[in-house]
CSV table of C-alpha atoms and ligand atoms in Angstrom, one decimal:
chain,number,residue,atom,x,y,z
A,9,MET,CA,-20.5,45.3,-34.5
A,10,ALA,CA,-21.0,43.0,-37.5
A,11,THR,CA,-24.3,42.2,-39.1
A,12,PRO,CA,-26.3,39.5,-37.4
A,13,THR,CA,-28.0,37.1,-39.9
A,14,LEU,CA,-31.7,37.2,-40.3
A,15,ALA,CA,-31.9,33.4,-40.5
A,16,HIS,CA,-35.3,32.1,-39.3
A,17,GLY,CA,-35.4,30.2,-36.1
A,18,ASP,CA,-37.9,27.7,-35.0
A,19,ALA,CA,-41.0,28.2,-32.9
A,20,SER,CA,-40.4,24.7,-31.4
A,21,VAL,CA,-37.0,25.7,-29.8
A,22,PRO,CA,-37.4,25.1,-26.1
A,23,ILE,CA,-36.2,27.2,-23.2
A,24,GLY,CA,-33.7,25.8,-20.6
A,25,VAL,CA,-32.6,26.7,-17.2
A,26,GLY,CA,-29.3,27.9,-16.1
A,27,THR,CA,-28.0,27.3,-12.4
A,28,TRP,CA,-24.7,29.2,-12.2
A,29,ALA,CA,-26.2,31.3,-9.5
A,30,TRP,CA,-27.1,28.4,-7.3
A,31,GLY,CA,-24.0,28.6,-5.2
A,32,ASN,CA,-22.1,31.5,-6.6
A,33,GLN,CA,-21.5,34.2,-3.9
A,34,PHE,CA,-19.1,36.2,-5.8
A,35,LEU,CA,-21.2,37.4,-8.8
A,36,TRP,CA,-24.6,36.3,-7.7
A,37,GLY,CA,-24.6,36.8,-3.9
A,38,TYR,CA,-25.7,33.3,-3.2
A,39,ASP,CA,-26.7,32.5,0.4
A,40,PRO,CA,-27.7,28.9,1.6
A,41,ALA,CA,-30.9,30.6,3.0
A,42,GLN,CA,-32.0,31.1,-0.7
A,43,ASP,CA,-32.3,27.2,-1.1
A,44,ALA,CA,-35.9,26.8,-0.3
A,45,GLN,CA,-36.7,29.5,-3.0
A,46,LEU,CA,-34.5,27.8,-5.4
A,47,GLN,CA,-36.1,24.6,-4.9
A,48,ALA,CA,-39.5,26.2,-5.4
A,49,THR,CA,-38.1,27.8,-8.6
A,50,PHE,CA,-36.9,24.4,-9.9
A,51,GLU,CA,-40.2,22.7,-9.0
A,52,GLN,CA,-42.2,25.5,-10.8
A,53,ALA,CA,-39.9,25.3,-13.9
A,54,VAL,CA,-40.4,21.3,-14.1
A,55,ALA,CA,-44.3,21.8,-13.4
A,56,LEU,CA,-44.5,24.1,-16.3
A,57,GLY,CA,-42.6,22.0,-18.7
A,58,LEU,CA,-39.1,23.3,-18.6
A,59,ARG,CA,-36.9,20.2,-19.1
A,60,PHE,CA,-33.3,21.2,-19.7
A,61,PHE,CA,-31.1,22.1,-16.8
A,62,ASP,CA,-27.5,23.4,-17.2
A,63,THR,CA,-24.8,23.3,-14.4
A,64,ALA,CA,-21.1,22.9,-14.2
A,65,ASP,CA,-18.7,21.2,-11.7
A,66,SER,CA,-17.0,24.6,-11.2
A,67,TYR,CA,-20.3,26.3,-10.2
A,68,GLY,CA,-20.2,27.5,-6.5
A,69,THR,CA,-17.6,29.8,-5.1
A,70,GLY,CA,-14.9,28.7,-2.6
A,71,ARG,CA,-16.0,25.9,-0.2
A,72,LEU,CA,-19.3,25.9,-2.1
A,73,GLN,CA,-17.8,24.5,-5.4
A,74,GLY,CA,-20.2,22.0,-6.8
A,75,ARG,CA,-23.1,23.5,-4.9
A,76,SER,CA,-25.2,24.0,-8.2
A,77,GLU,CA,-24.9,20.3,-8.9
A,78,ARG,CA,-25.6,19.2,-5.4
A,79,LEU,CA,-28.8,21.4,-5.3
A,80,LEU,CA,-29.9,20.3,-8.8
A,81,GLY,CA,-29.4,16.6,-7.7
A,82,ARG,CA,-31.3,17.1,-4.3
A,83,PHE,CA,-34.2,19.0,-6.0
A,84,ARG,CA,-34.6,16.4,-8.6
A,85,GLN,CA,-34.6,13.5,-6.1
A,86,ALA,CA,-37.4,15.2,-4.2
A,87,LEU,CA,-39.6,15.2,-7.2
A,88,ALA,CA,-42.2,12.5,-8.0
A,89,PRO,CA,-40.4,9.6,-9.7
A,90,GLU,CA,-42.3,10.2,-12.9
A,91,ASP,CA,-41.3,13.9,-13.0
A,92,GLN,CA,-37.6,12.8,-12.5
A,93,GLN,CA,-37.7,10.9,-15.7
A,94,ASP,CA,-37.8,13.2,-18.6
A,95,LEU,CA,-35.4,15.9,-17.5
A,96,LEU,CA,-32.2,16.6,-19.3
A,97,VAL,CA,-29.5,17.6,-16.9
A,98,ALA,CA,-26.3,18.8,-18.5
A,99,THR,CA,-23.1,19.5,-16.6
A,100,LYS,CA,-20.0,21.0,-17.8
A,101,LEU,CA,-16.5,19.7,-16.8
A,102,ALA,CA,-13.8,22.2,-16.5
A,103,PRO,CA,-10.5,21.3,-18.4
A,104,PHE,CA,-8.4,22.6,-15.5
A,105,PRO,CA,-4.6,22.3,-16.4
A,106,TRP,CA,-4.2,19.3,-14.0
A,107,ARG,CA,-6.9,17.4,-15.8
A,108,LEU,CA,-4.8,15.7,-18.5
A,109,GLY,CA,-4.9,12.8,-20.9
A,110,ARG,CA,-7.8,10.5,-21.9
A,111,GLY,CA,-8.8,9.6,-18.4
A,112,GLY,CA,-8.3,13.3,-17.1
A,113,LEU,CA,-12.0,14.0,-16.7
A,114,LYS,CA,-13.2,10.5,-15.4
A,115,ARG,CA,-13.0,11.3,-11.7
A,116,ALA,CA,-14.5,14.8,-12.4
A,117,PHE,CA,-17.4,13.1,-14.2
A,118,GLU,CA,-18.0,10.6,-11.4
A,119,ALA,CA,-17.8,13.5,-8.8
A,120,SER,CA,-20.4,15.4,-10.8
A,121,ARG,CA,-22.7,12.5,-11.3
A,122,ALA,CA,-22.6,11.7,-7.6
A,123,ARG,CA,-23.4,15.3,-6.6
A,124,LEU,CA,-26.4,15.1,-9.0
A,125,GLY,CA,-27.7,12.1,-7.3
A,126,GLY,CA,-26.5,9.7,-10.0
A,127,ARG,CA,-28.6,11.3,-12.7
A,128,LEU,CA,-26.7,13.1,-15.5
A,129,GLU,CA,-27.9,13.0,-19.1
A,130,ARG,CA,-25.2,15.3,-20.7
A,131,VAL,CA,-21.6,16.1,-20.2
A,132,GLN,CA,-20.1,19.1,-21.8
A,133,LEU,CA,-16.5,20.3,-22.0
A,134,HIS,CA,-16.8,23.8,-20.4
A,135,TRP,CA,-14.4,25.5,-22.6
A,136,SER,CA,-11.8,25.1,-25.3
A,137,THR,CA,-8.1,24.9,-24.4
A,138,ALA,CA,-7.2,25.9,-28.0
A,139,ARG,CA,-5.9,29.4,-27.0
A,140,TYR,CA,-3.4,28.3,-24.3
A,141,ALA,CA,-3.0,24.5,-24.3
A,142,PRO,CA,-4.2,23.1,-27.6
A,143,TRP,CA,-2.7,19.7,-27.0
A,144,GLN,CA,-4.8,19.1,-23.9
A,145,GLU,CA,-8.2,19.1,-25.5
A,146,SER,CA,-8.3,16.3,-27.9
A,147,PRO,CA,-7.4,13.5,-25.3
A,148,LEU,CA,-10.0,15.0,-22.9
A,149,LEU,CA,-12.5,14.8,-25.6
A,150,ASP,CA,-11.6,11.2,-26.4
A,151,GLY,CA,-12.2,10.4,-22.7
A,152,LEU,CA,-15.6,12.2,-22.9
A,153,ALA,CA,-16.5,10.1,-26.0
A,154,ASP,CA,-15.4,7.0,-24.0
A,155,LEU,CA,-18.0,7.9,-21.4
A,156,VAL,CA,-20.8,7.9,-24.0
A,157,ASN,CA,-19.6,4.7,-25.7
A,158,GLU,CA,-19.5,3.0,-22.5
A,159,GLY,CA,-23.1,4.0,-21.8
A,160,LEU,CA,-22.2,6.2,-18.7
A,161,VAL,CA,-23.9,9.2,-20.1
A,162,ALA,CA,-26.4,9.7,-22.9
A,163,SER,CA,-24.9,12.6,-24.8
A,164,LEU,CA,-21.9,14.9,-25.2
A,165,GLY,CA,-21.7,18.7,-25.8
A,166,LEU,CA,-19.2,21.5,-26.0
A,167,SER,CA,-19.1,25.1,-24.6
A,168,ASN,CA,-17.1,28.1,-25.7
A,169,PHE,CA,-16.0,26.8,-28.9
A,170,GLY,CA,-15.7,28.9,-32.3
A,171,PRO,CA,-16.6,27.6,-35.8
A,172,ARG,CA,-13.3,26.1,-36.8
A,173,ARG,CA,-12.6,24.2,-33.7
A,174,LEU,CA,-16.2,23.1,-33.6
A,175,ARG,CA,-15.8,21.5,-37.1
A,176,GLN,CA,-12.6,19.8,-36.0
A,177,VAL,CA,-14.1,18.4,-32.7
A,178,HIS,CA,-17.2,17.3,-34.6
A,179,GLY,CA,-14.9,15.3,-37.0
A,180,GLN,CA,-13.0,13.8,-34.2
A,181,LEU,CA,-16.0,12.6,-32.4
A,182,GLN,CA,-17.5,11.3,-35.7
A,183,SER,CA,-14.5,9.2,-36.1
A,184,ARG,CA,-15.4,7.7,-32.8
A,185,GLY,CA,-19.0,7.0,-33.7
A,186,VAL,CA,-20.1,9.6,-31.1
A,187,ARG,CA,-22.6,12.4,-32.1
A,188,LEU,CA,-21.9,15.8,-30.9
A,189,ALA,CA,-25.2,16.8,-29.3
A,190,SER,CA,-24.8,20.5,-28.5
A,191,LEU,CA,-22.8,23.6,-28.3
A,192,GLN,CA,-23.3,26.3,-25.8
A,193,VAL,CA,-21.9,29.8,-26.3
A,194,GLN,CA,-22.8,33.3,-25.0
A,195,CYS,CA,-25.5,34.5,-27.3
A,196,SER,CA,-27.9,37.6,-26.8
A,197,LEU,CA,-28.8,40.8,-28.1
A,198,LEU,CA,-25.6,42.2,-26.6
A,199,ALA,CA,-23.5,39.2,-27.7
A,200,PRO,CA,-24.7,38.3,-31.1
A,201,ARG,CA,-21.5,36.9,-32.7
A,202,ALA,CA,-22.7,33.3,-32.6
A,203,ILE,CA,-25.6,34.1,-35.1
A,204,GLU,CA,-23.6,36.5,-37.4
A,205,PRO,CA,-22.6,35.2,-40.8
A,206,GLY,CA,-19.7,32.6,-40.4
A,207,GLY,CA,-20.6,32.2,-36.7
A,208,VAL,CA,-21.1,29.0,-35.0
A,209,ALA,CA,-24.9,29.0,-35.7
A,210,ASP,CA,-24.1,28.3,-39.3
A,211,VAL,CA,-21.9,25.2,-38.4
A,212,CYS,CA,-24.5,24.0,-35.9
A,213,ARG,CA,-27.3,24.0,-38.6
A,214,GLU,CA,-25.0,22.4,-41.0
A,215,LEU,CA,-24.0,19.5,-38.8
A,216,ASP,CA,-27.3,19.1,-36.9
A,217,ILE,CA,-25.7,20.3,-33.5
A,218,GLN,CA,-28.1,21.9,-31.0
A,219,LEU,CA,-27.1,25.5,-30.4
A,220,ILE,CA,-27.6,26.7,-26.7
A,221,ALA,CA,-27.4,30.4,-25.9
A,222,TYR,CA,-26.0,31.2,-22.4
A,223,SER,CA,-26.4,34.5,-20.6
A,224,PRO,CA,-29.4,35.2,-22.9
A,225,LEU,CA,-30.5,38.2,-20.7
A,226,ALA,CA,-26.9,39.5,-20.5
A,227,LEU,CA,-26.9,38.6,-16.8
A,228,GLY,CA,-30.3,40.2,-16.4
A,229,LEU,CA,-29.5,43.6,-18.2
A,230,LEU,CA,-31.9,43.0,-21.1
A,231,ALA,CA,-34.7,42.3,-18.6
A,232,ARG,CA,-34.4,45.8,-17.0
A,233,PRO,CA,-36.8,48.5,-18.3
A,234,PRO,CA,-35.1,51.5,-20.1
A,235,GLY,CA,-34.1,54.0,-17.5
A,236,ALA,CA,-34.1,51.6,-14.6
A,237,VAL,CA,-32.2,53.2,-11.8
A,238,ALA,CA,-31.9,50.8,-9.0
A,239,PRO,CA,-28.5,48.8,-9.8
A,240,PRO,CA,-28.6,45.0,-9.1
A,241,ALA,CA,-27.0,43.7,-6.0
A,242,GLY,CA,-23.3,42.5,-6.5
A,243,GLY,CA,-20.2,44.4,-7.5
A,244,VAL,CA,-19.3,43.0,-10.8
A,245,ARG,CA,-23.0,43.1,-12.2
A,246,ARG,CA,-23.4,46.6,-10.9
A,247,LEU,CA,-20.3,47.8,-12.6
A,248,LEU,CA,-21.2,46.1,-16.0
A,249,PHE,CA,-24.8,47.3,-15.9
A,250,ALA,CA,-23.6,50.9,-15.1
A,251,ARG,CA,-21.1,50.8,-18.0
A,252,LEU,CA,-23.4,49.4,-20.5
A,253,SER,CA,-26.9,50.7,-19.8
A,254,PRO,CA,-26.5,54.2,-20.8
A,255,ARG,CA,-25.2,53.1,-24.3
A,256,ILE,CA,-27.9,50.4,-25.1
A,257,HIS,CA,-31.0,52.7,-24.6
A,258,PRO,CA,-32.4,52.3,-28.0
A,259,LEU,CA,-32.2,48.5,-27.7
A,260,LEU,CA,-34.0,48.5,-24.3
A,261,GLU,CA,-36.6,50.9,-25.6
A,262,LEU,CA,-37.4,48.6,-28.5
A,263,LEU,CA,-37.5,45.5,-26.1
A,264,ALA,CA,-39.9,47.4,-23.8
A,265,GLU,CA,-42.0,48.4,-26.9
A,266,ILE,CA,-42.4,45.0,-28.2
A,267,ALA,CA,-43.1,43.7,-24.6
A,268,ARG,CA,-45.9,46.4,-24.2
A,269,SER,CA,-47.5,45.6,-27.5
A,270,ARG,CA,-47.5,41.8,-26.8
A,271,GLN,CA,-48.3,42.2,-23.1
A,272,VAL,CA,-45.3,40.1,-22.0
A,273,PRO,CA,-42.4,40.7,-19.8
A,274,GLN,CA,-39.4,42.5,-21.4
A,275,ALA,CA,-37.2,39.4,-20.5
A,276,ALA,CA,-39.4,37.1,-22.6
A,277,VAL,CA,-38.8,39.2,-25.7
A,278,ALA,CA,-35.0,39.0,-25.2
A,279,LEU,CA,-35.2,35.1,-24.7
A,280,ASN,CA,-37.5,34.8,-27.8
A,281,TRP,CA,-35.0,36.7,-29.9
A,282,CYS,CA,-32.4,33.7,-29.2
A,283,ARG,CA,-35.2,31.2,-30.3
A,284,SER,CA,-36.0,33.2,-33.5
A,285,HIS,CA,-32.3,32.5,-34.3
A,286,GLY,CA,-32.6,28.8,-33.5
A,287,ALA,CA,-30.8,28.9,-30.3
A,288,MET,CA,-32.2,27.4,-27.0
A,289,PRO,CA,-31.8,30.1,-24.3
A,290,ILE,CA,-30.7,28.8,-20.9
A,291,VAL,CA,-31.9,31.5,-18.6
A,292,GLY,CA,-30.6,31.8,-15.1
A,293,LEU,CA,-33.7,31.5,-12.7
A,294,ARG,CA,-33.8,32.3,-9.1
A,295,THR,CA,-37.5,32.9,-8.4
A,296,VAL,CA,-40.8,31.3,-9.0
A,297,GLY,CA,-42.0,34.3,-11.0
A,298,GLN,CA,-38.9,34.1,-13.4
A,299,ALA,CA,-39.7,30.3,-13.9
A,300,GLN,CA,-43.2,31.2,-14.9
A,301,MET,CA,-42.0,33.9,-17.3
A,302,ALA,CA,-39.6,31.5,-19.0
A,303,ALA,CA,-42.2,28.9,-19.3
A,304,ALA,CA,-44.7,31.4,-20.8
A,305,ALA,CA,-42.1,32.8,-23.2
A,306,SER,CA,-41.7,29.3,-24.7
A,307,ARG,CA,-45.5,29.4,-25.8
A,308,TRP,CA,-45.2,32.3,-28.3
A,309,SER,CA,-42.6,33.5,-30.9
A,310,LEU,CA,-41.4,36.8,-32.3
A,311,ASP,CA,-42.8,37.5,-35.9
A,312,GLY,CA,-40.4,38.3,-38.6
A,313,ALA,CA,-40.7,42.2,-38.3
A,314,GLU,CA,-39.9,42.0,-34.7
A,315,ARG,CA,-36.9,39.9,-35.1
A,316,GLN,CA,-35.5,42.1,-37.8
A,317,ALA,CA,-36.1,45.3,-35.8
A,318,LEU,CA,-34.2,43.6,-32.8
A,319,ASP,CA,-31.4,42.4,-35.1
A,320,ALA,CA,-31.0,46.0,-36.4
A,321,ALA,CA,-31.1,47.5,-32.9
A,322,ALA,CA,-28.4,45.0,-31.8
A,323,ARG,CA,-26.4,45.8,-34.8
A,324,GLY,CA,-26.3,49.6,-34.1
A,325,LEU,CA,-25.0,49.3,-30.7
A,326,PRO,CA,-21.5,50.8,-29.8
A,327,VAL,CA,-21.0,48.2,-26.9
A,328,GLY,CA,-21.7,44.7,-25.9
A,329,MET,CA,-21.0,42.0,-23.4
A,330,PRO,CA,-17.4,41.1,-22.8
A,331,ALA,CA,-16.5,38.0,-24.8
A,332,ASN,CA,-15.6,34.8,-22.9
A,333,PRO,CA,-11.7,34.7,-23.0
A,334,PHE,CA,-11.5,31.1,-23.7
A,335,ASP,CA,-13.7,31.1,-26.7
A,336,SER,CA,-11.8,29.4,-29.6
A,337,ASP,CA,-11.7,30.5,-33.2
B,4,LIG,N1,-20.8,27.8,-20.6
B,4,LIG,C1,-20.5,29.0,-20.0
B,4,LIG,O1,-19.3,29.3,-20.0
B,4,LIG,C2,-21.6,29.6,-19.4
B,4,LIG,C3,-21.2,31.1,-18.9
B,4,LIG,C4,-22.2,31.8,-18.5
B,4,LIG,C5,-23.6,31.2,-18.1
B,4,LIG,N2,-23.7,29.9,-18.5
B,4,LIG,C6,-25.0,29.3,-18.2
B,4,LIG,O2,-26.1,30.1,-18.7
B,4,LIG,C7,-27.0,30.3,-17.7
B,4,LIG,C8,-27.7,31.6,-17.8
B,4,LIG,O3,-26.8,32.8,-18.0
B,4,LIG,P1,-26.6,33.8,-16.8
B,4,LIG,O4,-27.1,33.1,-15.6
B,4,LIG,O5,-25.1,34.2,-16.9
B,4,LIG,O6,-27.5,35.0,-17.2
B,4,LIG,P2,-28.9,35.3,-17.8
B,4,LIG,O7,-29.6,34.2,-18.0
B,4,LIG,O8,-28.6,36.3,-19.0
B,4,LIG,O9,-29.5,36.3,-16.7
B,4,LIG,C9,-30.0,35.8,-15.5
B,4,LIG,C10,-30.4,36.8,-14.6
B,4,LIG,O10,-31.6,37.4,-15.2
B,4,LIG,C11,-32.7,37.8,-14.3
B,4,LIG,N3,-33.8,37.4,-14.8
B,4,LIG,C12,-34.3,36.1,-15.1
B,4,LIG,N4,-35.5,36.1,-15.4
B,4,LIG,C13,-36.0,37.3,-15.3
B,4,LIG,C14,-37.3,38.0,-15.4
B,4,LIG,N5,-38.3,37.3,-15.8
B,4,LIG,N6,-37.4,39.2,-15.3
B,4,LIG,C15,-36.3,40.0,-14.8
B,4,LIG,N7,-35.1,39.4,-14.7
B,4,LIG,C16,-35.0,38.3,-14.8
B,4,LIG,C17,-32.2,37.3,-13.0
B,4,LIG,O11,-31.5,38.2,-12.3
B,4,LIG,P3,-31.8,38.3,-10.6
B,4,LIG,O12,-31.7,36.9,-10.0
B,4,LIG,O13,-30.8,39.2,-10.0
B,4,LIG,O14,-33.2,38.8,-10.6
B,4,LIG,C18,-31.2,36.1,-13.4
B,4,LIG,O15,-30.4,35.9,-12.4
B,4,LIG,C19,-26.2,30.2,-16.5
B,4,LIG,O16,-26.9,30.0,-15.2
B,4,LIG,C20,-25.3,29.0,-16.7
B,4,LIG,O17,-26.0,27.7,-16.5
B,4,LIG,C21,-22.7,29.1,-19.0
């Protein structure tokens, strides 16, 4: 594994909320019976000051596609009007092969906005098509820029783009007078590529693009105490955890040690490692307790020595999270 940078982050980097699990049966074992608990989680997160919520039009498996957006829209509408105001809900639109041309995402955008109850602050292209259909991407991005210029959505972001393509798209949007607000990529102690030298974090800093870290807990693996035996429910997570856990022991030990000395949950240490590198973690939440943990984590920061020790532990690992296959260069 290459060496992560030791660049300082910003204690003011917030923590956001991810909602992939809200509707996903395959990986996350979603059941509609969980909706009341998810609503309580959402309300707790908002009450404790979490403001950024990430979703996608492809979230929700099978007939539940779009469920995450629907739930988010419903939960937001149930808040008091003043609480609905200052949230930033960001969806991701998938560049499926049949979504083509400048207007190719317009209907998808309208459908997402409707599922979200008419409130959608940011639209993000879910992944780059550079690896398999490079010609598809630019017109789609022009279409998203149109949405911003027409005042239909406040801001525009990307997801799963590498540094070279990020620069290109930034230039394309700049020529349209549209600011690229954010880039979200997988980023955690088990996936530190974004913050390594030459990674997207450098480009984001240079071009003033907000860097968003998805799967900051490596699907929950980084929140598990070293030696935890009970596997999580769900086949794919169970297999991944079983493969990685025995080989990341030194990292888990260090996370647990920092958590003990600070008297905070281990998950909070992993989230704050992202913040220490300037990336806003969007953590998947399913319980009120997890929302409380996330909000509490945003009120303290790692010190330099803790960050450097975690950097070194991540650097020494023989394994990491699988990379997203759509990540462009
Ligand atoms: N752009 C993309 O392509 C992309 C890809 C993946 C994810 N994302 C976004 O990033 C978000 C977050 O990533 P993720 O959901 O993949 O994984 P994650 O945030 O790394 O892990 C989420 C899981 O960690 C566990 N967890 C959370 N808080 C905890 C705590 N305090 N203590 C113990 N365990 C805790 C929970 O597992 P349990 O619920 O089992 O307890 C939770 O479901 C997604 O929801 C999605 O919005 C984007």
